[in-house]
Short mmCIF file of C-alpha atoms in Angstrom, two decimals:
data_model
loop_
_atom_site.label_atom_id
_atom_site.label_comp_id
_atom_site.label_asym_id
_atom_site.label_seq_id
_atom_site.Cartn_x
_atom_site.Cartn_y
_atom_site.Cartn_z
CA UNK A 14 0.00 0.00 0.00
CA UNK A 15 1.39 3.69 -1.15
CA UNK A 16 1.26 6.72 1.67
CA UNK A 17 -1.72 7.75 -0.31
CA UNK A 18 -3.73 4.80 0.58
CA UNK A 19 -2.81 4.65 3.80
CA UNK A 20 -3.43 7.93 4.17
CA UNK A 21 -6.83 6.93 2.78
CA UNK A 22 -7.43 4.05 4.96
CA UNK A 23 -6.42 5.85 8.01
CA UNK A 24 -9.15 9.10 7.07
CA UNK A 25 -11.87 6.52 6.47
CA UNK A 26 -11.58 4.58 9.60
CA UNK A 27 -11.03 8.14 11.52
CA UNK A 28 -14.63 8.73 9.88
CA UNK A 29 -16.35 5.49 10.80
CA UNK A 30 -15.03 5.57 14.59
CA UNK A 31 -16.85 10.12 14.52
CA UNK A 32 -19.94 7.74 13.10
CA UNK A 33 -20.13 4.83 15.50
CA UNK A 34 -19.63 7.65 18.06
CA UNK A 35 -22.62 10.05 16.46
CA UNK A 36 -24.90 6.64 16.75
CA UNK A 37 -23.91 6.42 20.14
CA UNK A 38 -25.38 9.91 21.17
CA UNK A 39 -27.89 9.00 18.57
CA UNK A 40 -28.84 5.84 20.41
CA UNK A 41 -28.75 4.33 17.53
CA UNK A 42 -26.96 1.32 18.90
CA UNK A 43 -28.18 -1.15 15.36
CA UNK A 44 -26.14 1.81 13.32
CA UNK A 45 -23.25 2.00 16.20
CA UNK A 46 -22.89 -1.14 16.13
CA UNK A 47 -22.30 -1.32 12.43
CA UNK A 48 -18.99 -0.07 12.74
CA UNK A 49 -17.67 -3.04 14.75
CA UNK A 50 -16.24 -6.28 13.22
CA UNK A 51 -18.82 -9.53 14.04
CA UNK A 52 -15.56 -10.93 16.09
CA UNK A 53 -15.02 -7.59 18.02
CA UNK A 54 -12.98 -7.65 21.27
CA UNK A 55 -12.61 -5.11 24.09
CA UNK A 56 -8.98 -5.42 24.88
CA UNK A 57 -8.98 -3.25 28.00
CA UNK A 58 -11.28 -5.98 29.77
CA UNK A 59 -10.85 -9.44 29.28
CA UNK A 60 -14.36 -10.10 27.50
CA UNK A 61 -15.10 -12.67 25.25
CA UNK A 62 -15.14 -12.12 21.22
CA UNK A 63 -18.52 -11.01 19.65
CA UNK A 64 -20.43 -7.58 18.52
CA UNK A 65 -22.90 -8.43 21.41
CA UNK A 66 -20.43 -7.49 24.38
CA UNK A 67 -19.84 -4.36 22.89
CA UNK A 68 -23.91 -4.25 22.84
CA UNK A 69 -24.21 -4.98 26.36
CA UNK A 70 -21.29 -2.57 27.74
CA UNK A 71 -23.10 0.39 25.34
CA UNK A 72 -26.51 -0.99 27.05
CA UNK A 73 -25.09 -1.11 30.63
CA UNK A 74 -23.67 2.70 30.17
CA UNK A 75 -27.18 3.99 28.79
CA UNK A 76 -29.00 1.96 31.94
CA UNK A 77 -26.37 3.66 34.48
CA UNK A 78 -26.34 7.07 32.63
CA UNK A 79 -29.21 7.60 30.64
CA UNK A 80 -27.78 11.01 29.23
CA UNK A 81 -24.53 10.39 28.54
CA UNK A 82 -22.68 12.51 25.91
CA UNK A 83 -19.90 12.19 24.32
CA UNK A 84 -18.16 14.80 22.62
CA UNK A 85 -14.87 13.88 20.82
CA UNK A 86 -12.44 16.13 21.19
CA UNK A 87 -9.02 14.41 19.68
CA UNK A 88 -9.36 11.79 16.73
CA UNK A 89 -5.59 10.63 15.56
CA UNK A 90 -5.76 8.07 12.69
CA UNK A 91 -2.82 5.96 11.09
CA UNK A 92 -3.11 2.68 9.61
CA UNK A 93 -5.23 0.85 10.75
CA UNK A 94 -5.39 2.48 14.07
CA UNK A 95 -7.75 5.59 15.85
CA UNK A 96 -7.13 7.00 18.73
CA UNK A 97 -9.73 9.36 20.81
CA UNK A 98 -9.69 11.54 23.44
CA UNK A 99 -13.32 12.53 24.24
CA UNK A 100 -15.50 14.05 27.34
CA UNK A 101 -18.15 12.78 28.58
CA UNK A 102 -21.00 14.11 30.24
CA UNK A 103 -23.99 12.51 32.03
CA UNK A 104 -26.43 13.26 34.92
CA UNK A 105 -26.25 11.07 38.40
CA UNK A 106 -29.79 10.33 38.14
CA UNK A 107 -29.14 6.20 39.18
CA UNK A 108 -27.16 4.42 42.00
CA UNK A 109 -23.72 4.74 41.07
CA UNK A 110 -20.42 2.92 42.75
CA UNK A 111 -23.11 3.03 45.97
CA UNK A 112 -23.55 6.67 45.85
CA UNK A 113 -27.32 7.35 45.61
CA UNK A 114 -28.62 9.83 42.66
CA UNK A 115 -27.42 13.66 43.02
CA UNK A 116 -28.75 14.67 40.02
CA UNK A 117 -25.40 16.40 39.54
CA UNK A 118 -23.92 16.57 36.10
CA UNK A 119 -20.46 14.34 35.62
CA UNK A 120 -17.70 15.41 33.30
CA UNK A 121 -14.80 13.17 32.79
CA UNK A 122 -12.18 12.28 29.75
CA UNK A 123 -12.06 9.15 28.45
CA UNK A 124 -9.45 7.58 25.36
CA UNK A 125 -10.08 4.93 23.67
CA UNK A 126 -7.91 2.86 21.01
CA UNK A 127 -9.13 1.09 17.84
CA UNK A 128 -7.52 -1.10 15.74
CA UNK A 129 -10.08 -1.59 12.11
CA UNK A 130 -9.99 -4.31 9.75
CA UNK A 131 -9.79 -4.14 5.50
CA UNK A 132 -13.60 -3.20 5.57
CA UNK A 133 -12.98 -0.23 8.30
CA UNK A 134 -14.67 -2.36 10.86
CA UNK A 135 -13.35 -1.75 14.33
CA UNK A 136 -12.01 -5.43 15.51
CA UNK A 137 -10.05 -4.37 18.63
CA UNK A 138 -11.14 -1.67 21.74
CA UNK A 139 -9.28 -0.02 24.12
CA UNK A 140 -10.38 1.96 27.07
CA UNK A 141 -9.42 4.33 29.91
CA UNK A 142 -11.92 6.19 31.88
CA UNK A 143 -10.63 8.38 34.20
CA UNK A 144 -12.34 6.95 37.31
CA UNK A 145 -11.06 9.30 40.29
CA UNK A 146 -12.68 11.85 38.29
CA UNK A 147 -15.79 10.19 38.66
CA UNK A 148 -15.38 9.27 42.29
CA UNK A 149 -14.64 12.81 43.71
CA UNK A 150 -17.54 14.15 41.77
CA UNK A 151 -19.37 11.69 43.67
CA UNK A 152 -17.90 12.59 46.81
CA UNK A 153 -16.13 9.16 47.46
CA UNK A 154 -12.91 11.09 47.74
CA UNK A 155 -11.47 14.51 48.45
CA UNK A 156 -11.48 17.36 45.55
CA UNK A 157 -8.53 17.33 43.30
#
C-alpha cells in the first residue's frame, strides 16, 4: 500500500469511529454497532469475542447514565489504528459505585484505542476512563 492509501485508509476509519460515536449519542446502537467487526474484542477488559459485548457494555452505560454525551475532542488516525480523546458528560440520576442519585452533572475524559480491519470495521477496543474523576464528583474522595 502507497502513503496515499494509507493515508486513505487511516481518514476513512477516523470517519467510521466520529460515526459509531454520532450513533452512540444518537442511540442508535443497530447503526453504532455497524462499525464493529462480528468478532469484536474489548482489549482493556478481558471479555469474550462477539459484537454483542460491545452491545451490552453500550446498554449497561445507557442503563447507568441515561444522558450520557460524548463529545470527541481528539481523533488521531494511522493505519489501521484511531485513537480518541473525548468528554463525557452525564447526569447522576441512578445508583452509582453506591452513591445514591445527586442529580449532579459528571464530566470526565475518556481515550479509547481502535484497531479496524480491511472493511474499516473496528475489531479491537481499548479503554481508559478516568475513574477518580468520577469518584470525587461523587464525593467518594477529596477534591482534586
Amino acid at each position: 500500500m502507497n502513503q496515499r492509501q494509507t493515508h486513505s485508509v487511516a481518514q476513512r476509519n477516523r470517519q467510521n469511529y466520529l460515526r459509531a460515536k454520532d450513533a452512540y449519542n444518537a442511540r442508535d446502537l443497530d447503526a453504532c454497532i455497524a462499525h464493529y467487526a462480528p468478532d469484536h474484542q474489548i482489549m482493556s477488559k478481558p471479555m469474550p469475542r462477539g459484537r454483542e459485548q460491545i452491545r451490552k457494555f453500550f446498554e449497561e452505560s445507557f442503563a447507568t447514565w441515561p444522558d450520557i454525551r460524548i463529545v470527541v475532542e481528539n481523533a488521531l488516525a494511522e493505519d489501521d489504528w484511531v485513537m480518541g480523546r473525548s468528554i463525557t458528560t452525564a447526569t447522576h440520576s441512578k445508583p452509582v459505585m453506591g452513591v445514591p442519585a445527586t442529580h449532579k452533572t459528571i464530566e470526565t475524559t475518556f481515550w479509547d484505542l481502535h484497531r479496524f480491519n480491511e472493511e474499516g470495521l473496528i475489531v479491537q477496543t481499548w479503554n481508559l476512563m478516568d475513574s477518580l474523576s468520577i469518584m470525587s464528583q461523587l464525593g467518594l474522595m477529596p477534591s482534586r
